[in-house]
XYZ file of C-alpha atoms in Angstrom:
561
model
C 20.471 13.677 -6.443
C 17.112 14.931 -7.868
C 15.050 17.462 -5.978
C 12.517 16.509 -3.333
C 9.142 15.331 -4.598
C 6.772 16.353 -1.813
C 5.865 19.754 -3.251
C 3.698 18.563 -6.159
C 1.976 15.629 -7.833
C 4.155 14.283 -10.612
C 2.743 13.326 -13.994
C 3.916 9.990 -15.355
C 6.757 11.262 -17.554
C 8.176 13.455 -14.805
C 7.950 10.593 -12.315
C 9.766 8.265 -14.733
C 12.503 10.823 -15.313
C 12.888 11.376 -11.569
C 13.246 7.656 -10.885
C 15.780 7.278 -13.695
C 17.791 10.193 -12.318
C 17.847 8.646 -8.816
C 19.023 5.312 -10.195
C 21.703 7.056 -12.270
C 22.906 9.106 -9.307
C 23.143 6.115 -6.938
C 23.517 2.886 -8.928
C 25.073 1.305 -5.840
C 21.757 1.677 -4.008
C 18.979 1.799 -6.611
C 18.073 -0.383 -9.573
C 15.106 0.549 -11.765
C 13.235 -1.955 -13.902
C 9.927 -2.514 -15.664
C 7.706 -5.289 -14.334
C 4.873 -4.960 -16.869
C 2.783 -2.520 -18.867
C -0.540 -0.839 -18.161
C -3.746 -1.046 -20.199
C -2.677 2.036 -22.169
C 0.873 0.758 -22.621
C 2.752 2.690 -19.943
C 5.664 0.912 -18.282
C 5.076 -0.235 -14.704
C 8.217 0.776 -12.836
C 9.837 -0.902 -9.849
C 12.699 0.493 -7.787
C 14.890 -1.958 -5.868
C 16.781 -0.248 -3.050
C 19.631 -1.892 -1.137
C 23.375 -1.520 -0.682
C 24.705 -3.773 -3.424
C 28.112 -3.818 -1.716
C 26.656 -5.933 1.109
C 25.066 -8.477 -1.198
C 22.499 -8.800 -3.960
C 18.912 -7.732 -3.340
C 17.477 -11.223 -3.676
C 19.727 -12.596 -0.908
C 18.283 -10.250 1.720
C 14.902 -10.088 3.461
C 12.717 -7.501 1.751
C 9.781 -5.152 2.244
C 7.354 -4.259 -0.572
C 5.563 -0.925 -0.985
C 3.241 0.108 -3.798
C 1.006 3.106 -4.443
C -1.537 4.702 -6.739
C -3.735 1.710 -7.483
C -6.672 4.154 -7.319
C -6.580 7.060 -9.718
C -7.363 10.098 -7.550
C -5.274 8.942 -4.569
C -2.166 10.757 -5.723
C -0.703 11.292 -2.246
C 0.229 7.619 -2.110
C 2.596 8.064 -5.043
C 4.160 11.106 -3.397
C 4.765 9.037 -0.254
C 6.390 6.233 -2.262
C 8.772 8.593 -4.052
C 9.563 10.414 -0.820
C 10.431 7.102 0.800
C 12.866 6.314 -2.027
C 14.497 9.715 -1.693
C 14.918 9.448 2.066
C 16.377 5.958 1.868
C 18.934 7.071 -0.689
C 19.887 10.446 0.811
C 19.982 9.301 4.456
C 21.876 6.059 3.932
C 25.060 6.403 5.937
C 23.712 9.110 8.245
C 20.466 7.737 9.649
C 21.242 4.593 11.723
C 17.966 2.789 10.996
C 18.069 3.473 7.260
C 21.732 2.509 7.126
C 21.002 -0.788 8.860
C 18.023 -1.359 6.592
C 19.841 -1.013 3.276
C 22.926 -2.857 4.522
C 20.902 -5.890 5.602
C 17.575 -5.728 3.766
C 15.983 -4.822 0.448
C 13.097 -2.464 -0.236
C 10.971 -2.803 -3.358
C 8.858 0.210 -4.353
C 6.272 0.280 -7.153
C 5.236 3.950 -6.972
C 2.458 3.913 -9.588
C 0.514 0.687 -9.967
C -2.152 2.386 -12.099
C -0.424 5.032 -14.224
C -3.318 5.423 -16.675
C -5.896 6.341 -14.054
C -3.553 8.695 -12.215
C -2.613 10.423 -15.473
C -6.316 11.035 -16.152
C -6.786 12.480 -12.654
C -3.773 14.813 -13.009
C -4.635 15.980 -16.539
C -5.227 19.652 -17.231
C -8.869 18.740 -17.704
C -9.183 15.822 -15.283
C -11.249 12.662 -15.405
C -11.799 10.891 -12.105
C -11.977 7.112 -12.467
C -11.929 4.629 -9.626
C -8.918 2.839 -11.102
C -8.064 1.750 -14.618
C -9.211 3.563 -17.722
C -10.144 0.286 -19.425
C -13.803 0.066 -20.373
C -15.566 -2.528 -18.221
C -17.894 -4.348 -18.023
C -18.930 -3.010 -21.441
C -15.752 -3.110 -23.494
C -17.078 -0.616 -26.062
C -17.026 2.160 -23.442
C -20.675 2.984 -23.972
C -21.945 5.773 -21.760
C -25.445 4.993 -20.573
C -27.967 7.834 -20.138
C -27.373 10.094 -17.187
C -24.694 12.114 -15.430
C -21.022 11.471 -16.228
C -18.551 13.404 -14.019
C -16.266 15.789 -15.899
C -14.659 19.204 -15.680
C -17.326 20.932 -17.724
C -16.303 24.533 -16.957
C -12.678 23.860 -17.916
C -11.030 25.153 -14.724
C -9.073 21.959 -14.039
C -11.247 20.837 -11.110
C -14.327 18.691 -10.631
C -16.640 20.191 -8.027
C -20.401 20.041 -7.368
C -23.317 21.375 -9.376
C -26.456 22.596 -7.663
C -29.872 23.109 -9.189
C -32.766 24.922 -7.583
C -35.437 22.266 -7.016
C -38.459 22.356 -4.676
C -37.915 18.624 -4.065
C -34.197 19.039 -3.429
C -32.637 17.418 -0.368
C -30.250 20.292 0.423
C -30.278 23.886 1.648
C -27.446 26.320 2.361
C -25.829 26.241 5.785
C -27.039 29.301 7.712
C -23.450 30.243 8.603
C -21.791 29.680 5.234
C -23.591 29.572 1.899
C -20.850 27.422 0.349
C -21.775 24.516 2.597
C -24.919 22.527 1.927
C -26.875 20.755 4.671
C -29.588 18.155 4.370
C -33.266 18.984 4.615
C -34.637 17.460 7.861
C -36.155 13.999 7.815
C -39.673 15.411 8.142
C -39.041 17.713 5.181
C -40.067 20.798 7.127
C -37.768 23.784 6.666
C -38.026 27.546 6.312
C -39.966 28.138 3.048
C -37.817 31.185 2.356
C -34.735 28.978 2.001
C -34.119 27.656 -1.498
C -33.860 23.904 -1.792
C -31.310 22.382 -4.141
C -30.483 19.134 -5.850
C -26.737 18.402 -5.813
C -24.854 16.634 -8.598
C -21.206 15.939 -9.289
C -19.915 18.353 -11.898
C -20.358 16.688 -15.256
C -22.276 16.302 -18.476
C -25.508 14.485 -19.198
C -25.849 11.853 -21.893
C -29.240 11.409 -23.582
C -30.969 13.716 -21.125
C -34.738 13.317 -21.142
C -35.339 16.736 -19.595
C -36.658 15.388 -16.312
C -34.703 12.495 -14.783
C -30.966 12.420 -14.072
C -29.707 8.829 -13.681
C -26.215 8.285 -12.263
C -24.816 5.326 -14.231
C -21.505 3.693 -13.465
C -18.367 5.073 -15.009
C -17.757 3.206 -18.301
C -14.278 2.581 -16.864
C -15.839 0.616 -14.042
C -12.920 -1.421 -12.717
C -11.554 -1.346 -9.192
C -8.046 -2.760 -9.449
C -7.969 -3.303 -5.706
C -10.742 -5.884 -6.064
C -8.925 -7.898 -8.769
C -6.552 -9.828 -6.481
C -7.121 -13.571 -5.997
C -7.883 -13.511 -2.258
C -11.652 -13.398 -1.847
C -12.260 -12.423 -5.476
C -15.962 -12.387 -6.275
C -18.297 -11.263 -9.032
C -20.452 -9.750 -6.291
C -17.765 -7.139 -5.565
C -18.091 -3.946 -7.581
C -15.387 -3.550 -10.209
C -13.714 -6.910 -9.599
C -13.005 -7.603 -13.281
C -13.566 -10.628 -15.495
C -11.572 -12.958 -13.237
C -8.758 -12.708 -10.666
C -5.720 -11.012 -12.252
C -7.724 -10.137 -15.369
C -6.156 -6.665 -15.421
C -2.586 -6.263 -16.717
C -1.574 -3.976 -13.860
C -2.580 -6.510 -11.179
C -1.386 -9.582 -13.050
C 2.034 -7.944 -13.409
C 2.090 -6.816 -9.772
C 1.251 -10.254 -8.388
C 3.822 -11.929 -10.639
C 6.484 -9.405 -9.627
C 5.858 -10.071 -5.945
C 5.729 -13.842 -6.343
C 9.035 -13.696 -8.234
C 10.578 -12.174 -5.098
C 10.013 -14.726 -2.329
C 12.264 -12.704 0.006
C 9.388 -10.268 0.641
C 8.472 -10.322 4.337
C 6.115 -7.338 4.605
C 3.719 -5.378 2.413
C 2.276 -1.886 2.403
C -0.119 -0.281 -0.094
C -0.400 3.529 -0.108
C -3.925 4.950 -0.631
C -6.100 7.875 0.440
C -8.170 8.940 2.385
C -9.038 8.729 6.087
C -5.787 9.057 8.014
C -5.763 5.411 9.124
C -3.644 2.264 8.935
C -5.847 -0.615 7.796
C -4.971 -4.286 8.203
C -6.572 -7.567 7.183
C -8.872 -9.165 7.203
C -11.497 -7.641 4.926
C -13.593 -10.796 4.987
C -13.136 -12.423 8.404
C -13.491 -11.347 12.037
C -10.420 -11.107 14.206
C -11.606 -14.139 16.167
C -10.848 -16.309 13.128
C -7.240 -15.073 12.796
C -4.260 -16.492 14.730
C -3.878 -14.684 18.034
C -0.117 -14.460 17.489
C -0.636 -12.587 14.220
C -3.068 -10.143 15.797
C -0.446 -9.462 18.453
C 2.173 -8.709 15.797
C -0.167 -6.285 14.045
C -0.900 -4.582 17.373
C 2.795 -4.244 18.169
C 3.729 -2.918 14.737
C 0.654 -0.700 14.678
C 1.532 0.889 18.005
C 4.766 2.110 16.472
C 2.916 3.178 13.338
C 0.545 5.333 15.365
C 3.449 6.841 17.320
C 5.281 8.062 14.216
C 2.334 8.922 11.949
C -0.548 9.780 14.257
C -2.727 7.349 12.289
C -4.874 4.875 14.193
C -4.922 1.181 13.254
C -8.069 -0.661 12.267
C -9.195 -4.037 11.014
C -11.043 -3.592 7.727
C -13.663 -6.196 8.664
C -14.132 -5.140 12.274
C -14.095 -1.359 11.862
C -14.641 -0.437 8.201
C -17.334 -2.889 7.069
C -20.774 -1.554 8.024
C -22.570 -4.312 6.105
C -21.040 -7.758 6.696
C -22.972 -9.044 3.680
C -21.138 -6.559 1.432
C -17.436 -7.271 1.857
C -14.468 -5.423 0.347
C -12.784 -8.606 -0.831
C -10.224 -9.121 -3.568
C -7.895 -6.476 -2.088
C -4.110 -6.409 -2.120
C -3.556 -6.484 1.641
C -5.761 -9.571 2.040
C -3.894 -11.316 -0.773
C -0.509 -10.504 0.784
C -1.578 -11.981 4.111
C -3.815 -14.846 2.978
C -1.660 -16.100 0.086
C 1.842 -15.030 1.151
C 1.526 -14.984 4.922
C 3.163 -11.570 5.355
C 1.909 -8.733 7.539
C 0.254 -6.197 5.278
C -1.150 -2.703 5.656
C -3.223 -0.340 3.586
C -2.255 3.213 4.470
C -5.075 5.700 3.925
C -3.372 9.096 3.876
C -5.049 12.363 4.770
C -7.872 13.245 7.133
C -9.007 16.800 6.439
C -11.602 16.592 9.222
C -8.786 16.050 11.717
C -6.914 19.085 10.402
C -10.062 21.214 10.511
C -11.481 20.096 13.869
C -8.774 18.227 15.791
C -11.004 15.141 15.813
C -10.413 12.047 13.707
C -12.881 11.279 10.942
C -15.273 8.486 11.915
C -14.769 5.043 10.407
C -18.079 5.540 8.578
C -16.799 8.559 6.639
C -16.608 6.682 3.307
C -20.336 5.882 3.442
C -21.981 8.554 5.547
C -19.811 11.511 4.598
C -19.142 14.432 6.967
C -21.673 16.043 9.235
C -22.783 19.570 8.457
C -20.588 20.973 11.217
C -17.591 18.967 10.049
C -18.014 20.250 6.515
C -18.422 23.798 7.772
C -15.140 23.423 9.664
C -13.442 22.050 6.547
C -14.657 24.981 4.440
C -13.275 27.484 6.943
C -10.026 25.533 7.258
C -9.679 25.765 3.481
C -9.965 29.554 3.669
C -6.695 29.589 5.607
C -4.845 26.603 4.138
C -6.330 25.785 0.718
C -8.148 28.867 -0.629
C -9.061 27.302 -3.959
C -10.258 24.111 -2.317
C -13.691 25.308 -1.186
C -15.318 28.092 -3.208
C -18.563 30.007 -3.564
C -21.258 28.980 -6.020
C -20.856 30.523 -9.452
C -23.493 30.572 -12.214
C -22.858 28.365 -15.233
C -24.850 27.664 -18.349
C -24.894 23.894 -18.546
C -25.278 22.418 -22.051
C -28.055 20.093 -20.938
C -29.387 21.546 -17.673
C -29.329 25.227 -18.508
C -28.730 27.724 -15.712
C -27.049 26.043 -12.749
C -24.311 26.871 -10.227
C -20.941 25.166 -9.671
C -18.980 25.426 -6.431
C -18.246 23.800 -3.092
C -15.285 21.523 -2.523
C -12.737 20.247 -4.997
C -12.874 16.595 -3.960
C -9.369 15.890 -5.246
C -7.550 18.608 -3.285
C -9.755 18.752 -0.181
C -11.023 15.282 0.667
C -8.779 12.886 -1.250
C -5.422 14.674 -1.009
C -3.831 17.444 1.065
C -2.816 20.761 -0.433
C 0.660 20.421 -1.919
C 2.179 22.618 0.791
C 1.197 19.957 3.335
C 2.346 16.868 1.441
C 5.744 16.566 3.122
C 4.364 16.711 6.651
C 1.654 14.203 5.770
C 3.883 11.492 4.323
C 7.207 11.864 6.132
C 6.435 9.823 9.255
C 5.381 6.885 7.121
C 8.979 6.410 6.014
C 9.886 5.766 9.644
C 7.055 3.259 9.965
C 8.062 1.395 6.802
C 11.680 1.215 7.949
C 10.528 -0.052 11.348
C 8.489 -2.901 9.896
C 11.174 -3.790 7.356
C 13.737 -4.124 10.144
C 11.406 -6.480 12.031
C 11.839 -9.056 9.254
C 13.783 -12.287 9.861
C 17.472 -12.262 8.968
C 20.001 -15.083 8.940
C 23.458 -14.540 10.398
C 26.363 -16.987 10.729
C 27.296 -17.262 14.408
C 29.490 -20.356 14.242
C 31.681 -21.770 11.477
C 34.350 -24.311 12.351
C 36.154 -27.452 11.221
C 37.559 -30.118 13.552
C 39.838 -32.931 12.454
C 38.668 -36.378 13.493
C 41.809 -38.341 14.359
C 44.926 -38.253 12.204
C 43.383 -38.981 8.821
C 41.293 -37.011 6.310
C 37.991 -36.986 8.209
C 36.661 -33.644 9.423
C 33.618 -32.389 11.266
C 32.408 -29.061 9.832
C 29.916 -27.079 11.900
C 27.668 -24.187 10.806
C 25.645 -22.313 13.437
C 22.918 -20.039 12.096
C 20.825 -17.493 14.012
C 17.724 -15.600 13.005
C 18.477 -12.133 14.363
C 15.178 -10.629 13.238
C 12.128 -9.999 15.407
C 9.844 -12.173 13.268
C 10.289 -15.893 12.591
C 11.694 -17.017 9.276
C 8.222 -17.853 7.941
C 6.989 -14.454 9.254
C 3.456 -15.283 10.444
C 1.487 -17.935 12.280
C -0.857 -18.096 9.297
C 2.072 -18.890 6.994
C 3.177 -21.681 9.329
C -0.293 -23.191 9.702
C -0.835 -23.291 5.952
C 2.727 -24.254 4.978
C 3.256 -21.224 2.751
C 7.020 -20.919 3.243
C 9.797 -23.358 2.445
C 12.216 -24.363 5.245
C 15.721 -23.254 6.110
C 18.333 -25.131 4.076
C 22.022 -25.622 4.847
C 24.550 -26.996 2.391
C 28.270 -27.740 2.229
C 30.320 -27.511 -0.945
C 33.948 -27.852 -1.889
C 36.288 -29.438 -4.424
C 37.125 -33.085 -3.812
C 35.079 -33.448 -0.636
C 32.896 -36.401 0.320
C 30.074 -36.058 2.834
C 30.096 -39.183 4.981
C 27.136 -38.846 7.350
C 24.266 -37.855 5.093
C 23.342 -35.445 2.313
C 25.294 -32.281 1.653
C 22.035 -30.281 1.607
C 19.808 -30.474 4.689
C 16.413 -29.102 5.687
C 15.837 -27.516 9.112
C 12.288 -26.229 9.248
C 11.713 -22.671 10.518
C 13.537 -20.524 13.073
C 11.789 -18.313 15.579
C 12.645 -14.648 15.922
C 13.278 -12.435 18.930
C 9.555 -11.954 19.438
C 9.102 -15.654 20.199
C 12.153 -16.012 22.426
C 10.945 -13.508 25.021
C 8.648 -15.387 27.376
C 6.854 -14.519 30.586
C 9.360 -16.574 32.605
C 12.396 -14.892 30.977
C 13.615 -18.282 29.775
C 14.437 -17.773 26.128
C 16.031 -20.988 24.974
C 17.390 -20.969 21.425
C 14.485 -21.538 18.996
C 16.099 -18.850 16.848
C 19.213 -20.979 16.189
C 20.131 -23.981 14.065
C 23.337 -26.047 14.094
C 24.422 -28.292 11.249
C 27.335 -30.732 11.501
C 28.736 -32.552 8.498
C 31.336 -35.282 8.602
C 33.381 -35.050 5.424
C 36.443 -36.638 3.891
C 38.847 -34.077 2.459
C 42.514 -33.233 2.353
C 44.235 -30.865 4.745
C 44.072 -27.323 3.346
C 40.882 -27.896 1.356
C 38.544 -24.906 1.235
C 34.892 -25.640 1.918
C 31.885 -23.331 1.904
C 28.972 -23.847 4.272
C 25.819 -21.989 3.239
C 22.439 -21.371 4.797
C 19.548 -19.979 2.806
C 15.909 -19.272 3.417
C 13.626 -17.749 0.830
C 12.589 -14.957 3.205
C 15.407 -14.641 5.727
C 18.290 -14.428 3.270
C 21.404 -16.306 2.196
C 24.622 -16.392 4.228
C 27.786 -18.462 3.960
C 31.131 -19.093 5.582
C 34.354 -20.259 3.931
C 36.585 -22.567 5.965
C 40.061 -23.822 5.131
C 40.515 -27.222 6.738
C 43.283 -27.136 9.289
C 43.855 -23.397 8.984
C 43.438 -22.815 12.711
């Protein structure tokens, strides 16, 4: 079995080799395939994990996990690979993982956007939002202004500061590495130098006075290219839904696997578990679905420490500027499965003991929070937050470069902390996967009717999962999931009382059978009876299948008992 993968960020080739080695070491548990290719031609890899001895992957309920849709959010890929390793190495020893792979399937796409991640991990990195494809201008033209880059060649992109009497920043009085904003009234100690701050980078067509900040020529956001809520008003959404090869391939891969009952996308940063909707208030969602998210999220918080939030309710400061077109919304709105976006890593929490506010993506840290982060880095990530060093910029002349390395401080933990950050999320993924519906045969019998060749064959099916066979109330309301089907087959048999294949609607799960009056009933069960004509000793097979809850069957020899 290959080594653990929580001590570093793997480049694409090393990741591919690691996945191939895992599949070669445990072909009974892991199958590796390509589900598409990226803009730059890299293979998009998918690992299917289940115990093949207990049935094929497609005949079991499944959980989907993907990562690295955004280029600098490398921790997500580490978490996905770590999950694969734990499932494979702990199968047979960990009871929950053993149950999971014996009865369910896990699909893992560890690098949705290999091109962008490869650019972020390069020796001289480039930080794109997502894909490296030029958009909206396909010629990749760089408009005048600042374009982030590692201009000093040290493998990191930090901050440049320029002395400027109109600058909005001064040094923190307790730590010169940390910059604080000039007060609203503009009055500050005249002896303190004011600075203008800029992301480390180069200037194109500099006019000697102004510094525009144009969009990255690679301006796509792959997590705004999904069909749910897609809009041209959303930054980086692409030419049309699924216009990008990485997202088109991902959606087609998921739709080709109708057994998927849950979805999780691994991102950074914030240290939170985000759930739909991104476009609608909770009041517009089915109350039953909100209850499921609360129940699952409670367990998620217990094992990860991450709090759960609605994107719309808690992470949308401007309700006229929605984060639509995202994967988790598509998984819920179009598939009807419970989806999460995991935002790994909250450096403010590690530095202060307090969780970052839900406004952190827009407002940034306070001066005291950033001071705490800088001092935390001194002990835990010495190269993460550094002093200002002079640099002769090709366009700006004498400047200074320093402060935080955004990649290794804000977006991702130091590599020594990767394992602790991602490990609990395996437990959460296993927990949700085991909540999926699952069909089990509880009754299979044949009874002779009189002395002739008529028989009554009975098949009793139970959904032993916590969730119903169609998973969510939204899926049921919008008829997203096909019904349970039972069928009888056998040589030289004739079904007398109706069709051999029959439709039964949906089965409830354990969640729905536990009522306030402790009067469960059996909404989780279905019984099919066929009257058939067949000879004594004939073997018949009764099968039940549901696109999400699995396929099960029972073989019966007429008259054997």
